[in-house]
Short mmCIF file of C-alpha atoms and ligand atoms in Angstrom, two decimals:
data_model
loop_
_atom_site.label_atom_id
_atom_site.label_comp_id
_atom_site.label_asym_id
_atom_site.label_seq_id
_atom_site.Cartn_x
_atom_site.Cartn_y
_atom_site.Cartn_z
CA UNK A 5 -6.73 -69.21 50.04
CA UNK A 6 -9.25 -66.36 49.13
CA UNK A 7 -10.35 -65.91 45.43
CA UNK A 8 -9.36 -63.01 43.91
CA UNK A 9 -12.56 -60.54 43.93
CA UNK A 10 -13.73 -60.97 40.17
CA UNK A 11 -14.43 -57.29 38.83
CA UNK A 12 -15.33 -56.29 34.98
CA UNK A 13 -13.80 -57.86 32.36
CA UNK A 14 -11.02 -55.84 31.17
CA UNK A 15 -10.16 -55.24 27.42
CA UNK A 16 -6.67 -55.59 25.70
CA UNK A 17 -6.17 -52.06 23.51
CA UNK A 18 -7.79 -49.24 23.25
CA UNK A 19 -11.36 -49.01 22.75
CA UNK A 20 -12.75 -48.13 19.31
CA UNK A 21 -13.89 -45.11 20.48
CA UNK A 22 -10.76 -44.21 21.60
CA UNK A 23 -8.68 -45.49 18.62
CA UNK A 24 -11.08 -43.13 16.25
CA UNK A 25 -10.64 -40.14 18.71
CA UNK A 26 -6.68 -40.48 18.02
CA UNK A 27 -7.27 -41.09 14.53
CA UNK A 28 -9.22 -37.71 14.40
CA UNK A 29 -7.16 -35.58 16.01
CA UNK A 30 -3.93 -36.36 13.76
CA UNK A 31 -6.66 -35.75 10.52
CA UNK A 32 -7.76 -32.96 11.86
CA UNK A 33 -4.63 -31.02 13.21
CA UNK A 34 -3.37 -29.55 10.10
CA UNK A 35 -6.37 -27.35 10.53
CA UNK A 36 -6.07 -25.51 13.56
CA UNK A 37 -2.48 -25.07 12.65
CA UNK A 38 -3.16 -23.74 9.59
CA UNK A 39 -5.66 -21.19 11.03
CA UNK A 40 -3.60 -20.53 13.73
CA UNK A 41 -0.68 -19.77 12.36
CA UNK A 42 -1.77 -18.22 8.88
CA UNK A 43 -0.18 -21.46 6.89
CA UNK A 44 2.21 -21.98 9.68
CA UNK A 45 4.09 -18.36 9.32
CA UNK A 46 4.62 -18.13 5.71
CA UNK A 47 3.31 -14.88 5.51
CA UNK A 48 5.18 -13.09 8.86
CA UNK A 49 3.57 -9.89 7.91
CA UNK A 50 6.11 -7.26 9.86
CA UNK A 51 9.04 -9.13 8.67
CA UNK A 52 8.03 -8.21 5.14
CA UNK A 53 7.55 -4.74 5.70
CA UNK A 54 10.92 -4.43 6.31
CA UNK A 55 12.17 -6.81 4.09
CA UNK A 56 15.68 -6.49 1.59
CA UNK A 57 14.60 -5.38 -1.75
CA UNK A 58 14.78 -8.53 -3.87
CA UNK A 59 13.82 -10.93 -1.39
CA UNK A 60 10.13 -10.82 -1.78
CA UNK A 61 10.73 -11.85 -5.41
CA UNK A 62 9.46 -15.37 -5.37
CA UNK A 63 6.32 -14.38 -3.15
CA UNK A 64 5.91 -11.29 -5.86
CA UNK A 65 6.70 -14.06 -8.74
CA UNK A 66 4.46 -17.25 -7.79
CA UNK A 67 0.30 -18.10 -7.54
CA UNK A 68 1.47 -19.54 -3.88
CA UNK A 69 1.30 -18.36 -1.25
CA UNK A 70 -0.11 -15.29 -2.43
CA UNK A 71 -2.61 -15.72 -5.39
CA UNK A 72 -3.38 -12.18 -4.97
CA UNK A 73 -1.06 -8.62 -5.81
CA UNK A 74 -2.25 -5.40 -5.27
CA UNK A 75 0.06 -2.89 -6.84
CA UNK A 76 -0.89 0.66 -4.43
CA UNK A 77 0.23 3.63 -6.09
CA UNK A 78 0.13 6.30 -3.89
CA UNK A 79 0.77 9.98 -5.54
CA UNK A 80 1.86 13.42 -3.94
CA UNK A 81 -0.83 15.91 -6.03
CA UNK A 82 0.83 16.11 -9.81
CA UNK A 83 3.01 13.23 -9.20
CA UNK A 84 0.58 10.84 -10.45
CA UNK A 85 2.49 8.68 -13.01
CA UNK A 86 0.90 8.66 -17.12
CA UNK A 87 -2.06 6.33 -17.32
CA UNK A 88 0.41 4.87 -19.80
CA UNK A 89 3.52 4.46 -18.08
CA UNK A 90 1.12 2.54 -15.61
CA UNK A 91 -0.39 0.33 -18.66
CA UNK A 92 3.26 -0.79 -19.61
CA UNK A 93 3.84 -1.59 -16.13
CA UNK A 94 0.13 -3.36 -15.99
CA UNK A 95 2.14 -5.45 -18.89
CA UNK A 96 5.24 -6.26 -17.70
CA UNK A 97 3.72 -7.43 -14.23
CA UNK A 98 1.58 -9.89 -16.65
CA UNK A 99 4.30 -11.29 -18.37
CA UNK A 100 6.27 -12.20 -14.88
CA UNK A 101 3.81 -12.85 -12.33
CA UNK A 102 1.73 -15.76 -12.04
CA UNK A 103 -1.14 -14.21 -9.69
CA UNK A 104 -5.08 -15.03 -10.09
CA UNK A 105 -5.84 -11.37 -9.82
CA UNK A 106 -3.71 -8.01 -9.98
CA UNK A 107 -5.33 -5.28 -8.80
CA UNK A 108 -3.87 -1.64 -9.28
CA UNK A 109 -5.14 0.92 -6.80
CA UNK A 110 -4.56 4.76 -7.29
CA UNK A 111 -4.46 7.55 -4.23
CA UNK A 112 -3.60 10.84 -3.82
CA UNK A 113 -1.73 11.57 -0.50
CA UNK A 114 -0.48 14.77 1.13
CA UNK A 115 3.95 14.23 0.93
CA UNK A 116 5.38 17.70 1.22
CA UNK A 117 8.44 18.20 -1.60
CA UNK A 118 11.84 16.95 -0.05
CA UNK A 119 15.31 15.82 0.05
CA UNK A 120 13.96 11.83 1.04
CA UNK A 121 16.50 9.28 2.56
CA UNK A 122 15.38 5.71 2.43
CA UNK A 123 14.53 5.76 5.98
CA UNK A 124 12.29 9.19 5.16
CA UNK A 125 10.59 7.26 2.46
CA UNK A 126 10.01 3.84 4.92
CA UNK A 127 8.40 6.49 7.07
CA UNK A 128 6.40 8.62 4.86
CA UNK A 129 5.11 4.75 3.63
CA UNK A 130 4.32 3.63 6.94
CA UNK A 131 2.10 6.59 7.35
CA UNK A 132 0.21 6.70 3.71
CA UNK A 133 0.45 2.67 2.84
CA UNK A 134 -3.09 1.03 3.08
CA UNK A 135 -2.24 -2.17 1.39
CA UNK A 136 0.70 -4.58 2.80
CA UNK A 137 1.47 -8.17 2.36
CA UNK A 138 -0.80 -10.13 4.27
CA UNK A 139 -1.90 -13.79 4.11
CA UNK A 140 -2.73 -14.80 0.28
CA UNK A 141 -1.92 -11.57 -0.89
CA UNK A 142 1.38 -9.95 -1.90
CA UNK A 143 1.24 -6.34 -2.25
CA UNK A 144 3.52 -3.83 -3.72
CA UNK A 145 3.65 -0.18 -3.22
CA UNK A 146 4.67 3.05 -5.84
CA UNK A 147 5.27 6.10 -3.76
CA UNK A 148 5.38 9.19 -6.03
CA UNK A 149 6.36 12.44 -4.70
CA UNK A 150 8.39 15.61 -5.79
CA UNK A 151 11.57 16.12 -4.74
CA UNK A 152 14.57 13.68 -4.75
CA UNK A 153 16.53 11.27 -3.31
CA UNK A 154 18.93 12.77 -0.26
CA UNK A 155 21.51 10.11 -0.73
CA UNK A 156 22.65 10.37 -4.49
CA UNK A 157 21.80 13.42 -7.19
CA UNK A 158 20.13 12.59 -10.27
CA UNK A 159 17.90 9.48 -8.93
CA UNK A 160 14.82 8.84 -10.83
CA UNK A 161 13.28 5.88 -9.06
CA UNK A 162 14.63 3.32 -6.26
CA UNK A 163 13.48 0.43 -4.42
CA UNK A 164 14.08 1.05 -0.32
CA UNK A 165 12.40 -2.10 0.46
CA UNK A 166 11.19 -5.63 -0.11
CA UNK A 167 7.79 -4.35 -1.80
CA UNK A 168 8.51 -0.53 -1.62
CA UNK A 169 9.83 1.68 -4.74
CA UNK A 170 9.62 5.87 -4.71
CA UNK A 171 9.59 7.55 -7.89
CA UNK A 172 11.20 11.22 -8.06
CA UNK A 173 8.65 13.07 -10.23
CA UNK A 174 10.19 15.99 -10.77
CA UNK A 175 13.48 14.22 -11.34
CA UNK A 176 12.22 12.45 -14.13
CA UNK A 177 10.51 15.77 -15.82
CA UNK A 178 13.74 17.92 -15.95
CA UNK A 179 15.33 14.65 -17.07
CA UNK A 180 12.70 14.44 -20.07
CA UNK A 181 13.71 18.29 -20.88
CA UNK A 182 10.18 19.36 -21.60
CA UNK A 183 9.12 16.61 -23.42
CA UNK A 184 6.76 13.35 -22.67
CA UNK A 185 8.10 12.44 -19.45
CA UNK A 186 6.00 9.12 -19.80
CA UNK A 187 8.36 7.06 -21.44
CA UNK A 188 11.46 7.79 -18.96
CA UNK A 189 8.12 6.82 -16.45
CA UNK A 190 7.45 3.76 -17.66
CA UNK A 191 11.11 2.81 -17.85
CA UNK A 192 11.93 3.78 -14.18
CA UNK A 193 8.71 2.13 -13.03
CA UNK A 194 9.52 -1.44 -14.87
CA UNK A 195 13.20 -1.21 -13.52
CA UNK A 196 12.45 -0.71 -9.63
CA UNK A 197 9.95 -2.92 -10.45
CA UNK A 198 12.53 -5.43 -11.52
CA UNK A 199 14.81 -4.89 -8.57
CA UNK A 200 11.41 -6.29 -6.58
CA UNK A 201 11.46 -9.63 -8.84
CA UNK A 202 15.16 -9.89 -7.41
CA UNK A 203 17.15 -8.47 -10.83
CA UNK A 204 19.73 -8.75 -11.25
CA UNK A 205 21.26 -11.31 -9.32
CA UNK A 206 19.69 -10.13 -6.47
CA UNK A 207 18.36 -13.61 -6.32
CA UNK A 208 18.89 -16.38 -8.68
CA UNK A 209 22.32 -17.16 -10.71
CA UNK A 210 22.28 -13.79 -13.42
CA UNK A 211 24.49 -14.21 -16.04
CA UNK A 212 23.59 -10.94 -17.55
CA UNK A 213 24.73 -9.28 -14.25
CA UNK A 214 27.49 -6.01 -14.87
CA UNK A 215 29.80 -6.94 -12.30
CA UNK A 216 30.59 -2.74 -12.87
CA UNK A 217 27.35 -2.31 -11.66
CA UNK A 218 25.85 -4.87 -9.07
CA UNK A 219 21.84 -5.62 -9.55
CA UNK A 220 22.23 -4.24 -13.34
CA UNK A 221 22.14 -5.97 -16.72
CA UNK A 222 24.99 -5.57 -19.26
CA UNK A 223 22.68 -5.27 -21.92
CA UNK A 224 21.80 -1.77 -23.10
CA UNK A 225 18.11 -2.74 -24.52
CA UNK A 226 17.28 -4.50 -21.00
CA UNK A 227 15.22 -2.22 -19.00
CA UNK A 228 17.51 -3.43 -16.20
CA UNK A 229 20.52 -1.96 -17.57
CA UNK A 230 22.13 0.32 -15.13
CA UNK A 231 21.78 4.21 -16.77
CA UNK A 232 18.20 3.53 -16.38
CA UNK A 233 17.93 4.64 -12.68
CA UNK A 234 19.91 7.68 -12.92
CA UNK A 235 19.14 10.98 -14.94
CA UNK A 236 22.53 11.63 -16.43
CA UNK A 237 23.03 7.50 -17.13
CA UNK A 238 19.41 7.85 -19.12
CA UNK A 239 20.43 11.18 -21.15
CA UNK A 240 23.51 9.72 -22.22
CA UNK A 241 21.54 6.05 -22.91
CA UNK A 242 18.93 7.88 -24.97
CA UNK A 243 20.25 9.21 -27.99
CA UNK A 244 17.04 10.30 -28.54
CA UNK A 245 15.24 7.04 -28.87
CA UNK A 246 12.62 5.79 -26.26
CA UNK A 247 14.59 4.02 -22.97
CA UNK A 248 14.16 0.33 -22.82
CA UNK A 249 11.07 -1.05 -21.31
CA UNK A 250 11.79 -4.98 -21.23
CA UNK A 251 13.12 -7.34 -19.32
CA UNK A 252 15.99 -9.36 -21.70
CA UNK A 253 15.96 -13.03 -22.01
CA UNK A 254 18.56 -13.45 -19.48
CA UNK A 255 16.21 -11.74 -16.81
CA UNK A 256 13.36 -13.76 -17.79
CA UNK A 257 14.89 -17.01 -17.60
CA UNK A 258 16.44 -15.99 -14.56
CA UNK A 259 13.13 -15.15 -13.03
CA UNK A 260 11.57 -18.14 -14.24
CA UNK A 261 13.98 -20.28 -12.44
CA UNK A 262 13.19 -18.01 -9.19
CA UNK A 263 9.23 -18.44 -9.28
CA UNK A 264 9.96 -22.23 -9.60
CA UNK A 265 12.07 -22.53 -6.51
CA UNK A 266 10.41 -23.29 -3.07
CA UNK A 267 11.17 -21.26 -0.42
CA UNK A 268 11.62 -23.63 2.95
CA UNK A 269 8.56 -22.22 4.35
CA UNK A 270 6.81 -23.55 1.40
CA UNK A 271 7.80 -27.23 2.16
CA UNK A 272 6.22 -26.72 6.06
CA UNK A 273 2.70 -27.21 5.42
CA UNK A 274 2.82 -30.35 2.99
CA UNK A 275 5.36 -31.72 5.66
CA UNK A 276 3.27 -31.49 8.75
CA UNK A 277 -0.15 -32.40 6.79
CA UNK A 278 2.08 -35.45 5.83
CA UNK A 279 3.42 -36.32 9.05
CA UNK A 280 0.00 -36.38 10.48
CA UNK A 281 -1.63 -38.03 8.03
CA UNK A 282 0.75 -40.82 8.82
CA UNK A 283 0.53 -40.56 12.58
CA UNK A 284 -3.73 -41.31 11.96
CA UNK A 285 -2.71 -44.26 9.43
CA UNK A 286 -0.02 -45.75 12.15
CA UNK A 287 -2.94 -44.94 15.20
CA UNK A 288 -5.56 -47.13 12.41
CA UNK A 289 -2.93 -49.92 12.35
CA UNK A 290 -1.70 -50.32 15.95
CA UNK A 291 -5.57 -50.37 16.74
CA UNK A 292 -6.62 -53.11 14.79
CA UNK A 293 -3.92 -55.07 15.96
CA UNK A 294 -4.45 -54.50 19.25
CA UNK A 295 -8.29 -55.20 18.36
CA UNK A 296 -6.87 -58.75 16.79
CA UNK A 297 -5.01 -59.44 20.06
CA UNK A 298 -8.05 -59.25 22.22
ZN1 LIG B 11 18.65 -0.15 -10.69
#
């Protein structure tokens, strides 16, 4: 009988080289993903262009994803709003955000006077915008023009979108009767503004909410409180005393409770760094078993 022809000696396992090569690729993988995908789609950049108003607010409210907000507020010539309407609002976005930086930019773009719809607005954005949410930054944008809103009389401000609010200049002038107009400013920027951060009950639970008026606080002193938005609710809030220009208690607890809740895109990139983390530690063990066994 014929011996078997005798060839290398063969090993048991994989080789260390090969064991480390498997080990490396499950460390490494999180990184291409992550580059890839801009943190695995948590910022899909067109689907927040067009998103609800309200359901940005946790993006808008928390240092992650987006450390970064740029508030762009883009002006028709005369519609720029008072340096300090835009202080208070500076404020306000201070006291509810938690963002490393917020930057305010100021332009001047060429909006002819109209009768806007929300889609006319989404489309007069789309053309003037420069800054939109993008990976690590959330951005919100303040268009100002003359003119009004088509779809109801009397509108002083209103958020069309997920990170888009118009303000009716001249609305808010005839409204102040010849006075300061920057007061009934400030107010109407704060309370779109609000309707961004997902008040009320837009998100979160809103125990404050008017069920007479959906998205609005019951409480006359809350900037949030429904006459705020409209010309003839305003004159009939003001009395002649200053509109409200803070967010109640209710609101800010709400809104707390809304920056501290993960979104499920949140919980992807922990989750896959995870599960490859322990795919390289499993690869490590099987090896040096294998390497025992030999
Ligand atoms: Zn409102």
């Amino acid at each position: 009988m014929a011996n078997r022809p005798s060839g290398p000696a063969r090993t048991r396992g994989w080789s260390r080289l090969q064991a480390w090569v498997v080990v490396a690729f499950f460390v490494v993988l999180p990184l291409p993903l992550a580059l890839g995908f801009g943190w695995f789609g948590l910022n899909p950049v067109e689907a927040e262009r067009n998103a609800p108003v309200g359901s940005l607010s946790h993006e808008l409210l928390n240092s992650f994803p987006d450390n970064r907000l740029v508030v762009e507020i883009a002006s028709a010539p005369g519609a720029t709003p008072p340096s300090a309407s835009m202080s208070l609002l500076w404020a306000r976005m201070n006291e509810t955000v938690q963002k490393a930086s917020i930057q305010f930019v100021l332009e001047t773009v060429s909006v002819p006077s109209a009768s806007f719809t929300s889609d006319g607005l989404f489309s007069v954005e789309q053309s003037v915008r420069q800054f939109w949410p993008s990976v690590g930054q959330m951005a919100i944008f303040f268009l100002c023009v003359h003119g009004s809103y088509a779809d109801q009389s009397g509108v002083l401000g209103l958020a069309f979108r997920g990170s888009s609010i118009a303000v009716f200049t001249d609305t808010i002038e005839s409204t102040a009767g010849g006075g300061d107009p920057a007061p009934i400013t400030s107010t109407v920027l704060i309370h779109e503004f609000g309707h961004e951060l997902g008040l009320v009950g837009l998100v979160g639970s809103a125990p404050n909410e008017d069920p007479g008026h959906p998205g609005h606080s019951t409480d006359p002193n809350d900037v949030m409180y429904y006459a705020v938005e409209s010309s003839a609710g305003l004159a009939g809030l003001l009395g002649g005393t200053a509109p409200p220009t803070q967010f109640g208690a209710a609101d800010l607890a709400d809104l707390q409770t809304v920056r501290n809740t993960p979104i499920p895109l949140e919980l992807l990139p922990p989750v896959v760094v995870a599960g490859c983390w322990v795919a390289a530690g499993v690869a490590v063990l099987v090896f040096r078993r294998a390497a025992r066994q030999a």
